Amino acid sequence: MAKVSINLATGSIQKEELIVGIDLGTTNSLIAFINPENNPQVINDMGKGVLVPSIVHFDPINGEIKVGNEAKEFLTTDPQNTIFSVKRLLGRSYKDIQNYKDFFSYKIIDDNTESLVKIKVGDKFYTPIELSGLILKELKERAEHALKTPVNRAVITVPAYFNDSQRQATRDAGKLAGLDVLRIVNEPTAASLAYGIGLNQEEAKTIAVYDLGGGTFDVSILQIQNGIFEVLATNGNTFLGGDDFDSAIVDYWIEKNQLDKAKVSNNQELSQKLRLKAEETKKAFTHQSLVNDKIGEIWCTLERTTFEKLILSKVNETITCCQNALNDAKLSVEQIDEVIMVGGSTRISLVKKKVSDFFKRPLHDNVNPDEVVALGAAIQADILAGNRTDILLLDVTPLSLGIETMGGLMDVIITRNSKVPTKAGRQYTTSIDGQVNMKIAVYQGERDLVKENRKLAEFELKGIPAMPAGFPKVDINFLLNADGILKVQAIELRSGTKQEVEVKPTYGITDEQVEQMLLDSITNAKSDVDQRMLIEAKTEGEQMIYTVERFIQKNNHFLSDIEIADTHKYLQTLKDSLLGNNKDIIHKAIDSLNEFTRPFAERLMDEAIAVAMKGKRVE
Ligand code: ADP
Ligand code: MG
């Protein structure tokens, strides 16, 4: 065990080096630091503004990549090549997002519904991790430019409801941007730190954090005790936010000016102008009660009271979510000690009034609501840097702990800097039909390939009942106790087969070695992630070949000879691509094979239904 600040603060990394706090938002992202006066401050590089719209544009002709405001301009003129809201896709599979896939104007690949989504831009494939990495890189560069110092370490925030895979994806995005992500912090936790709530070790409080942003709403109930933030409940709506208020205003103007809605939507330039004017009008209501404006011949007039009527039902929906969160936490309104307002849309006075009425108390709203999360992240970063001696740091694990997965990749289960004692687990499955044994190799370290990390133990889970690949469910749990002993447990859930080992990760490793491992991981971050993405693409390709070959074998009677021959051609292209090292070529081959074979599966399904129907008729 080590205290958080020591290992990284020595060696070639200087102790004074800055750690930044980053709010990687769905609509806007921003970066903050602790200034020489010891106050958290958001970075505004060359007056470009504090908020960086979370948007990436790829120029279809010269391949140039733009991030932020410059990319935002392409939202309407070049929607296929302009990626927004990528946070909604982070760490998600196609299956997770298929219900709202129409929301995105760019192409999301659906070849494998179980694995993480990819986005196709031109003939290149990007993962949400890479895209978020581009946004983080822009933030890092802005900070370096504004502060005139290298920025290599960061704390990044995520919504409290983010699962393991979404958190890991956020970490990886940081790595790709060349950042050593010291900790992933919940957005509501960061917001309360910005208000100084939770900084006092003695204080015990229950708080509600109400976060209404551009496209999403979430409310979190947190319990703070001894400096530990526990999430009691979260609730919300991932498709409710300021964008809805803007479109309500646009619809109102369309009606008042007796315009044809379909015609307006087909006119990209006009729609965009109306949308921007609506947002401007909405924001103006923070200071005035009437807006009187025109776009050409279109009157854009609105009173605040009318605006409030337009958005009332949406605002009421958020209050229902607050009630649901309280119910889940088994708390009454009276048991909430503090209410914190987060997100640009909480500037709306109706929102404030409704929230305050519901919780029956005054709100914390004097910190800028779109900066509050980044400011809190900067405070958390400062705590990790060891600059706040008034705050006790709990023992943490100095290196990540995980297991080996396909292709020799490290799958982290307990991340570095986690407080101990801690436990974490994840579910795995088999990759081959009828597989009855599973090798579990436990590693320690920050590198993406296990061969670069330190092996702690290996054992075999035997007696998995023979089932098709992907069916067995194996839970792997890591329990790290306060003495630093790690217990690894593997259980196959259907049969109850169980196996476990115990190791002491710090045994036989010096502080210097830990430091060296951390430094290596930083130096090699970019190439590590690239390698990992290549291995992931290869693994996906191999699995696809396995599945398709099996499918042809089983169903050759209902495919024509030409279809079989063509499938083999696509299979061969994929096999050839696996010999190379270009992940885009591999993804392309997977995509083509998938597109070609998809109708077969559909036909098979139709046939099965037809047979079933026939059966019924005979009866
Ligand atoms: P996210 O967390 O989703 O990235 P933000 O917290 O940055 O989003 O919130 C962005 C939203 O806040 C946008 O819809 C924007 O129009 C809205 N917003 C910003 N300022 C105001 C204001 N003064 N009044 C109303 N809405 C505002
Ligand atoms: Mg936000």
XYZ file of C-alpha atoms and ligand atoms in Angstrom:
647
model
C 0.000 0.000 0.000
C 1.086 3.534 -0.560
C -0.252 6.993 0.055
C -1.615 8.470 -3.133
C 0.866 11.237 -3.577
C 4.201 9.516 -3.190
C 4.810 7.220 -6.079
C 4.106 9.535 -8.903
C 5.498 12.598 -7.231
C 9.078 11.383 -7.392
C 11.240 10.078 -10.226
C 11.214 12.058 -13.417
C 7.835 13.550 -12.670
C 8.186 16.737 -10.686
C 6.271 17.195 -7.548
C 4.995 20.611 -8.589
C 3.521 19.299 -11.794
C 0.005 20.319 -12.209
C -2.944 17.943 -12.156
C -5.969 19.235 -14.007
C -9.661 18.497 -13.560
C -11.742 17.753 -16.643
C -15.503 17.719 -17.131
C -15.992 15.620 -20.274
C -19.600 16.540 -21.030
C -22.200 15.372 -23.527
C -22.685 18.907 -24.856
C -19.695 20.830 -23.524
C -16.343 19.937 -22.002
C -14.013 22.044 -19.911
C -10.761 21.913 -18.023
C -9.829 23.515 -14.694
C -6.832 23.808 -12.389
C -5.907 25.220 -8.997
C -4.425 28.661 -9.578
C -1.476 30.117 -7.645
C -3.939 31.795 -5.280
C -5.138 28.296 -4.417
C -8.531 28.685 -6.003
C -10.024 26.407 -8.626
C -10.253 28.149 -11.979
C -11.465 27.117 -15.423
C -9.081 27.606 -18.316
C -9.936 30.044 -21.087
C -7.253 29.776 -23.746
C -6.815 32.978 -25.762
C -10.353 34.042 -25.089
C -11.705 31.057 -27.034
C -14.191 30.585 -24.234
C -14.288 28.214 -21.339
C -16.717 25.716 -22.823
C -15.446 23.461 -25.577
C -18.441 21.981 -27.417
C -17.977 18.181 -27.362
C -18.029 17.974 -31.144
C -15.474 16.592 -33.623
C -15.485 17.267 -37.357
C -13.525 15.268 -39.933
C -12.925 17.108 -43.184
C -13.951 14.665 -45.935
C -11.426 16.121 -48.373
C -8.219 16.806 -46.486
C -8.897 14.714 -43.381
C -8.369 17.666 -41.089
C -9.832 17.214 -37.602
C -11.534 20.084 -35.787
C -12.803 20.032 -32.228
C -15.114 22.405 -30.364
C -16.717 25.575 -31.699
C -15.062 25.194 -35.101
C -16.554 21.707 -35.419
C -19.986 22.883 -34.284
C -20.440 24.887 -37.469
C -20.509 21.640 -39.454
C -23.408 20.124 -37.499
C -25.900 21.157 -40.173
C -23.678 21.534 -43.229
C -21.829 18.210 -42.939
C -23.739 16.032 -40.467
C -22.268 12.655 -41.529
C -18.761 13.802 -40.686
C -19.597 15.724 -37.525
C -19.667 13.705 -34.357
C -21.614 15.045 -31.366
C -22.884 13.494 -28.134
C -20.182 10.846 -28.281
C -20.402 10.481 -24.505
C -23.682 8.652 -25.028
C -21.735 5.936 -26.878
C -18.740 5.576 -24.557
C -18.345 2.038 -23.306
C -21.628 0.982 -24.921
C -22.468 -1.816 -27.331
C -24.801 -1.483 -30.285
C -27.371 -3.436 -28.311
C -27.276 -0.764 -25.596
C -28.028 2.083 -27.971
C -30.177 0.579 -30.720
C -33.362 2.168 -29.390
C -32.043 5.651 -29.972
C -29.716 5.094 -32.936
C -31.794 7.494 -35.090
C -30.727 10.330 -32.830
C -27.265 10.270 -34.403
C -26.669 11.782 -37.843
C -23.437 9.858 -38.371
C -22.943 6.174 -39.084
C -22.769 3.755 -36.183
C -21.613 0.262 -37.113
C -23.911 -2.557 -36.051
C -21.904 -5.620 -37.129
C -21.564 -7.047 -33.679
C -24.311 -6.064 -31.317
C -22.442 -7.303 -28.242
C -19.097 -5.582 -28.585
C -18.409 -1.854 -28.215
C -19.788 0.438 -30.929
C -17.714 1.976 -33.685
C -18.398 4.990 -35.849
C -17.659 5.145 -39.549
C -16.429 8.428 -40.989
C -15.455 8.256 -44.654
C -13.607 4.950 -44.885
C -12.158 5.129 -41.376
C -13.534 3.530 -38.228
C -13.399 5.321 -34.915
C -14.316 4.168 -31.458
C -16.054 6.548 -29.051
C -12.856 6.239 -26.999
C -10.793 7.688 -29.838
C -13.313 10.466 -30.419
C -13.446 11.382 -26.743
C -9.666 11.184 -26.802
C -9.645 13.916 -29.462
C -11.797 16.164 -27.272
C -9.529 15.533 -24.280
C -6.466 16.240 -26.409
C -7.935 19.595 -27.419
C -8.546 20.426 -23.744
C -5.026 19.347 -22.795
C -3.506 21.479 -25.551
C -5.564 24.493 -24.566
C -4.449 24.115 -20.969
C -0.801 23.724 -21.973
C -1.025 26.761 -24.186
C -2.763 28.918 -21.607
C -0.636 27.825 -18.644
C 2.627 27.445 -20.591
C 3.431 24.156 -18.908
C 3.046 20.502 -19.876
C -0.152 18.910 -18.622
C 0.104 15.150 -18.244
C -2.071 14.203 -15.329
C -5.784 14.594 -14.900
C -8.893 13.744 -12.968
C -11.879 13.189 -15.272
C -15.518 13.209 -14.201
C -18.308 10.856 -15.296
C -22.015 10.622 -14.398
C -22.682 8.667 -11.209
C -24.639 6.065 -13.188
C -21.706 5.200 -15.502
C -20.890 1.493 -15.271
C -17.499 -0.149 -15.228
C -17.155 -0.320 -18.956
C -18.072 3.348 -19.434
C -15.571 4.364 -16.759
C -12.829 2.247 -18.335
C -13.622 3.783 -21.732
C -13.221 7.253 -20.212
C -9.853 6.258 -18.753
C -8.727 4.921 -22.117
C -9.808 8.117 -23.859
C -7.605 10.012 -21.414
C -4.697 7.707 -22.161
C -5.111 8.276 -25.886
C -4.938 12.001 -25.308
C -1.652 11.462 -23.506
C -3.104 11.952 -20.055
C -2.405 9.867 -17.021
C -5.872 9.602 -15.527
C -5.325 9.531 -11.790
C -8.941 9.105 -10.951
C -12.393 8.948 -12.443
C -14.723 10.971 -10.210
C -18.495 11.108 -10.187
C -19.858 14.418 -11.481
C -22.117 14.967 -8.434
C -19.151 14.312 -6.136
C -17.088 16.901 -7.967
C -19.964 19.395 -7.813
C -20.275 19.029 -4.071
C -16.504 19.426 -3.606
C -16.758 22.697 -5.543
C -19.205 23.874 -2.882
C -16.855 22.671 -0.166
C -19.280 19.963 0.873
C -17.495 16.765 1.887
C -14.137 18.428 2.490
C -14.609 18.262 6.220
C -13.858 14.766 7.475
C -16.166 15.039 10.450
C -19.228 16.046 8.531
C -21.958 13.551 7.627
C -24.533 14.699 5.107
C -27.079 13.536 2.598
C -27.223 15.649 -0.519
C -29.106 15.823 -3.790
C -27.334 16.928 -6.957
C -29.664 18.098 -9.735
C -27.899 18.204 -13.115
C -29.776 19.534 -16.149
C -27.457 19.909 -19.138
C -27.899 20.235 -22.892
C -29.267 16.814 -23.694
C -29.413 14.875 -20.465
C -30.854 15.166 -17.002
C -29.735 13.325 -13.934
C -30.268 13.563 -10.232
C -28.072 11.802 -7.688
C -28.557 11.282 -3.978
C -25.221 11.037 -2.182
C -24.297 10.247 1.359
C -21.077 11.789 2.591
C -19.343 10.340 5.606
C -15.698 10.620 6.698
C -14.794 12.080 3.334
C -16.301 9.127 1.487
C -19.031 9.785 -1.050
C -21.525 7.018 -1.500
C -24.113 7.109 -4.269
C -27.442 6.085 -2.729
C -29.523 6.492 -5.866
C -29.493 7.995 -9.319
C -32.363 8.781 -11.639
C -32.902 10.847 -14.739
C -33.615 10.922 -18.417
C -30.799 10.653 -20.958
C -32.951 12.480 -23.516
C -34.131 15.551 -21.666
C -32.268 18.835 -21.533
C -31.750 22.332 -22.842
C -31.980 21.143 -26.464
C -35.643 20.266 -25.836
C -36.318 23.777 -24.580
C -34.735 25.220 -27.733
C -36.885 23.082 -30.000
C -40.018 23.999 -28.018
C -39.275 27.655 -28.761
C -38.627 26.950 -32.458
C -41.927 25.067 -32.721
C -43.714 27.974 -31.084
C -42.284 30.471 -33.589
C -43.125 28.201 -36.514
C -46.722 28.137 -35.305
C -46.949 31.877 -34.598
C -45.497 32.753 -38.002
C -47.730 30.166 -39.689
C -44.758 28.430 -41.293
C -44.753 24.925 -42.701
C -42.794 22.809 -40.235
C -41.641 20.275 -42.820
C -40.382 23.053 -45.090
C -38.432 24.618 -42.258
C -36.810 21.306 -41.277
C -35.755 20.754 -44.876
C -34.074 24.139 -44.939
C -30.891 23.395 -42.979
C -29.696 26.960 -42.839
C -32.998 28.329 -41.570
C -33.460 25.557 -39.001
C -29.998 26.179 -37.639
C -30.621 29.943 -37.461
C -33.902 29.385 -35.651
C -32.310 26.960 -33.237
C -29.480 29.351 -32.410
C -31.917 32.236 -31.986
C -34.041 30.075 -29.695
C -31.043 29.237 -27.522
C -30.039 32.897 -27.401
C -33.590 33.863 -26.400
C -33.724 31.198 -23.694
C -30.462 32.448 -22.237
C -31.644 36.056 -22.373
C -34.479 35.181 -19.967
C -31.895 34.937 -17.201
C -31.793 38.769 -17.325
C -34.904 39.975 -19.129
C -38.543 38.984 -19.458
C -39.203 39.702 -23.135
C -37.304 39.077 -26.366
C -38.312 40.812 -29.566
C -36.330 39.849 -32.632
C -36.543 38.886 -36.295
C -34.888 36.490 -38.726
C -35.677 37.927 -42.139
C -39.461 38.090 -42.205
C -39.905 35.715 -39.295
C -40.891 37.283 -35.976
C -38.953 35.742 -33.087
C -40.840 37.207 -30.174
C -41.248 35.481 -26.846
C -42.185 36.365 -23.299
C -40.605 34.607 -20.373
C -44.003 33.566 -19.024
C -44.814 31.913 -22.373
C -41.419 30.191 -22.378
C -42.173 28.830 -18.919
C -45.461 27.395 -20.151
C -43.664 25.756 -23.085
C -41.171 23.937 -20.871
C -43.316 23.277 -17.811
C -44.105 19.631 -18.543
C -40.425 18.823 -19.154
C -39.418 20.528 -15.924
C -42.112 18.613 -14.058
C -40.693 15.404 -15.483
C -37.358 16.154 -13.803
C -39.166 16.610 -10.491
C -40.754 13.179 -10.886
C -37.224 11.807 -11.346
C -36.170 13.517 -8.092
C -39.056 11.820 -6.312
C -38.088 8.462 -7.834
C -34.496 8.892 -6.695
C -35.657 9.646 -3.156
C -37.895 6.585 -3.201
C -35.012 4.407 -4.347
C -32.795 5.804 -1.612
C -35.671 5.262 0.842
C -35.430 8.869 1.979
C -37.933 11.650 2.435
C -37.385 15.207 1.229
C -36.769 16.287 4.831
C -33.741 13.994 5.070
C -31.867 15.859 2.334
C -29.403 18.340 3.878
C -28.214 20.146 0.759
C -29.316 20.556 -2.847
C -26.738 21.407 -5.507
C -27.563 22.751 -8.965
C -25.406 21.667 -11.920
C -25.637 22.171 -15.696
C -26.284 25.195 -17.888
C -30.052 24.667 -17.926
C -30.360 25.192 -14.163
C -29.966 28.931 -14.852
C -33.638 28.949 -15.806
C -35.585 30.520 -12.959
C -38.559 28.180 -13.345
C -36.221 25.217 -12.898
C -34.755 26.715 -9.738
C -38.181 27.455 -8.337
C -39.544 23.961 -8.999
C -36.494 22.248 -7.507
C -36.437 24.477 -4.467
C -40.198 23.977 -3.911
C -39.816 20.225 -4.199
C -36.910 19.908 -1.768
C -38.392 22.642 0.451
C -35.060 24.407 0.854
C -32.735 26.990 -0.667
C -30.384 25.724 -3.385
C -26.631 25.888 -3.853
C -26.486 27.770 -7.124
C -23.921 30.540 -6.775
C -21.082 28.672 -8.512
C -21.358 28.854 -12.302
C -23.460 25.748 -13.099
C -21.602 24.802 -16.246
C -18.222 25.137 -14.540
C -18.998 23.594 -11.171
C -18.106 19.998 -12.120
C -14.744 20.935 -13.669
C -13.914 23.135 -10.665
C -14.663 20.252 -8.303
C -12.528 17.930 -10.413
C -9.638 20.389 -10.012
C -10.110 20.268 -6.237
C -10.072 16.467 -6.318
C -6.883 16.652 -8.405
C -5.331 18.942 -5.823
C -6.193 16.494 -3.061
C -4.547 13.687 -5.038
C -1.474 15.832 -5.583
C -1.132 15.927 -1.820
C -1.492 19.697 -1.678
C -4.270 19.668 0.871
C -2.760 18.442 4.055
C -5.992 19.026 5.910
C -7.515 16.111 4.082
C -6.710 12.630 5.138
C -5.837 10.318 2.305
C -6.877 6.768 2.721
C -4.619 3.922 1.714
C -4.794 3.204 -1.950
C -3.549 0.495 -4.231
C -0.565 1.856 -6.221
C -1.015 -0.282 -9.349
C -4.088 -1.596 -11.152
C -5.085 -5.231 -10.748
C -6.748 -7.264 -13.465
C -6.836 -10.392 -15.549
C -5.714 -11.464 -18.994
C -8.380 -11.523 -21.699
C -8.320 -12.580 -25.355
C -5.300 -11.543 -27.341
C -3.175 -11.075 -24.205
C -4.928 -7.884 -23.152
C -5.061 -6.607 -19.603
C -8.595 -6.172 -18.302
C -8.398 -3.999 -15.205
C -10.742 -4.958 -12.363
C -9.432 -2.789 -9.530
C -7.962 0.448 -10.803
C -4.859 2.064 -9.444
C -5.506 4.590 -6.688
C -8.618 2.753 -5.483
C -9.112 3.079 -1.770
C -8.681 -0.151 0.173
C -10.413 -2.267 1.296
C -12.259 -2.609 -1.952
C -13.963 -5.191 -4.066
C -14.878 -5.292 -7.713
C -15.948 -7.892 -10.199
C -16.901 -8.494 -13.750
C -18.570 -11.210 -15.768
C -16.780 -13.199 -18.468
C -17.684 -15.997 -20.802
C -16.048 -18.654 -22.979
C -14.838 -18.061 -26.527
C -15.020 -21.632 -27.880
C -17.971 -24.042 -28.045
C -17.862 -26.727 -25.390
C -15.049 -25.052 -23.457
C -14.937 -26.646 -19.971
C -11.854 -25.001 -18.464
C -10.975 -21.336 -18.192
C -7.516 -20.007 -17.442
C -7.499 -17.063 -15.096
C -4.238 -15.145 -15.011
C -3.991 -12.255 -12.557
C -1.754 -9.287 -13.348
C -0.695 -6.005 -11.817
C 0.267 -2.904 -13.782
C -0.876 -0.140 -16.085
C 0.082 -1.454 -19.501
C -2.499 -2.667 -21.997
C -0.705 -5.906 -22.774
C -0.319 -8.352 -19.912
C 3.140 -9.317 -21.066
C 4.309 -5.830 -20.032
C 2.725 -6.179 -16.584
C 3.584 -8.209 -13.527
C 1.998 -11.626 -13.174
C 0.687 -12.377 -9.725
C -1.075 -15.699 -10.090
C -2.677 -18.101 -12.506
C -5.261 -20.794 -11.970
C -7.789 -22.768 -13.915
C -11.513 -22.822 -13.334
C -12.416 -26.419 -14.145
C -15.766 -28.118 -14.603
C -17.619 -25.474 -16.610
C -20.574 -27.378 -18.139
C -20.075 -27.796 -21.904
C -22.128 -25.103 -23.631
C -21.889 -23.047 -26.818
C -19.360 -20.199 -26.741
C -20.716 -17.164 -24.973
C -23.232 -19.050 -22.833
C -21.397 -19.789 -19.585
C -21.374 -16.906 -17.148
C -18.216 -16.663 -15.095
C -18.084 -14.058 -12.365
C -14.598 -12.967 -11.412
C -14.379 -11.056 -8.160
C -11.384 -9.252 -6.728
C -11.388 -8.552 -3.005
C -8.517 -6.453 -1.723
C -8.474 -6.201 2.046
C -6.963 -3.510 4.249
C -3.740 -5.510 4.615
C -3.266 -5.555 0.885
C -4.179 -9.215 0.410
C -5.969 -9.863 -2.851
C -8.454 -12.691 -3.074
C -9.490 -13.649 -6.601
C -12.640 -15.673 -6.930
C -14.049 -17.274 -10.087
C -17.576 -18.723 -10.108
C -19.477 -20.258 -13.023
C -22.999 -19.158 -12.246
C -25.024 -21.976 -13.824
C -23.121 -24.849 -12.242
C -21.855 -23.040 -9.171
C -18.296 -24.272 -9.917
C -15.940 -22.126 -7.880
C -12.201 -21.604 -7.498
C -10.124 -19.004 -5.682
C -6.567 -17.848 -4.971
C -4.982 -15.378 -2.589
C -1.950 -13.221 -3.332
C -0.213 -10.221 -1.881
C 0.352 -7.823 -4.795
C 2.962 -5.735 -2.972
C 5.068 -8.759 -2.093
C 8.482 -8.645 -3.729
C 8.064 -5.274 -5.385
C 9.794 -2.074 -4.318
C 8.469 1.477 -4.463
C 11.060 2.196 -7.170
C 9.721 -0.637 -9.299
C 6.166 0.623 -8.863
C 7.317 4.047 -9.941
C 9.126 2.647 -12.970
C 6.005 0.733 -14.014
C 3.939 3.903 -13.793
C 6.466 5.899 -15.780
C 6.613 3.198 -18.455
C 2.878 3.203 -18.780
C 2.854 6.944 -19.349
C 5.660 6.843 -21.919
C 3.967 4.047 -23.813
C 0.357 5.118 -23.416
C -0.324 5.987 -27.035
C 1.290 2.917 -28.583
C -0.334 0.718 -25.929
C -3.830 1.882 -26.772
C -3.146 1.591 -30.497
C -1.932 -1.951 -29.986
C -4.925 -2.782 -27.893
C -7.347 -1.485 -30.493
C -5.585 -3.564 -33.119
C -5.807 -6.672 -30.953
C -9.463 -5.968 -30.265
C -10.131 -5.652 -34.000
C -8.262 -8.910 -34.658
C -10.138 -10.724 -31.906
C -13.436 -9.477 -33.278
C -12.407 -10.600 -36.779
C -11.427 -14.060 -35.536
C -14.723 -14.455 -33.716
C -16.597 -13.373 -36.807
C -14.758 -15.955 -38.948
C -15.545 -18.635 -36.374
C -19.247 -17.708 -36.300
C -19.681 -17.412 -40.074
C -17.837 -20.648 -40.849
C -19.993 -22.457 -38.321
C -23.123 -20.885 -39.794
C -22.233 -22.035 -43.327
C -21.476 -25.538 -42.110
C -24.828 -25.840 -40.362
C -26.965 -24.131 -42.968
C -25.333 -24.925 -46.300
C -28.542 -26.565 -47.544
C -30.335 -23.282 -47.730
C -27.578 -21.181 -49.271
C -26.872 -21.261 -53.000
C -23.463 -22.357 -54.253
C -22.765 -18.827 -55.396
C -23.653 -17.431 -52.008
C -21.341 -19.899 -50.310
C -18.521 -19.142 -52.716
C -18.965 -15.399 -52.233
C -19.057 -15.760 -48.475
C -15.751 -17.607 -48.681
C -14.342 -14.708 -50.682
C -15.364 -12.239 -47.971
C -13.995 -14.614 -45.336
C -10.699 -14.766 -47.175
C -10.476 -10.963 -47.359
C -11.043 -10.832 -43.627
C -8.451 -13.549 -43.001
C -5.946 -11.667 -45.162
C -6.639 -8.449 -43.284
C -5.876 -10.207 -39.992
C -2.365 -10.880 -41.216
C -1.744 -7.152 -41.492
C -1.706 -4.528 -38.779
C -4.249 -1.990 -39.956
C -7.350 -1.906 -37.806
C -9.330 0.133 -40.325
C -8.803 -2.532 -43.005
C -9.878 -5.220 -40.524
C -12.996 -3.288 -39.521
C -13.816 -2.738 -43.173
C -13.520 -6.477 -43.913
C -15.719 -7.292 -40.899
C -18.243 -4.725 -42.028
C -18.393 -6.093 -45.612
C -18.665 -9.718 -44.484
C -21.383 -8.725 -42.080
C -23.341 -6.784 -44.661
C -23.132 -9.693 -47.090
C -24.221 -12.374 -44.620
C -26.882 -10.420 -42.742
C -29.674 -11.356 -45.223
C -28.860 -15.059 -44.642
C -29.641 -14.796 -40.983
C -32.855 -12.926 -41.764
C -33.850 -15.559 -44.297
C -33.132 -18.292 -41.784
C -35.352 -16.519 -39.288
C -38.180 -16.190 -41.859
C -37.853 -19.867 -42.676
C -38.040 -20.824 -39.021
C -41.188 -18.719 -38.645
C -42.695 -20.247 -41.799
C -42.040 -23.748 -40.479
C -43.600 -22.834 -37.160
C -46.686 -21.406 -38.888
C -47.025 -24.512 -41.042
C -46.882 -26.621 -37.931
C -49.805 -24.657 -36.512
C -51.916 -25.121 -39.604
C -51.453 -28.889 -39.583
C -52.799 -28.926 -36.072
P -23.654 19.048 -20.609
O -23.421 18.738 -19.175
O -24.758 18.222 -21.218
O -22.413 18.987 -21.427
P -24.025 21.910 -19.978
O -24.082 21.788 -18.518
O -22.866 22.623 -20.556
O -24.235 20.533 -20.734
O -25.389 22.652 -20.417
C -25.621 23.078 -21.702
C -27.040 23.584 -21.806
O -27.247 24.698 -20.921
C -27.399 24.051 -23.195
O -28.653 23.526 -23.580
C -27.501 25.573 -23.015
O -28.414 26.157 -23.930
C -28.010 25.664 -21.601
N -27.808 27.007 -21.005
C -26.640 27.659 -20.857
N -26.862 28.879 -20.317
C -28.202 28.998 -20.123
C -29.083 30.018 -19.614
N -28.605 31.193 -19.208
N -30.405 29.766 -19.575
C -30.901 28.595 -20.002
N -30.145 27.595 -20.489
C -28.810 27.791 -20.559
Mg -22.475 18.221 -17.459
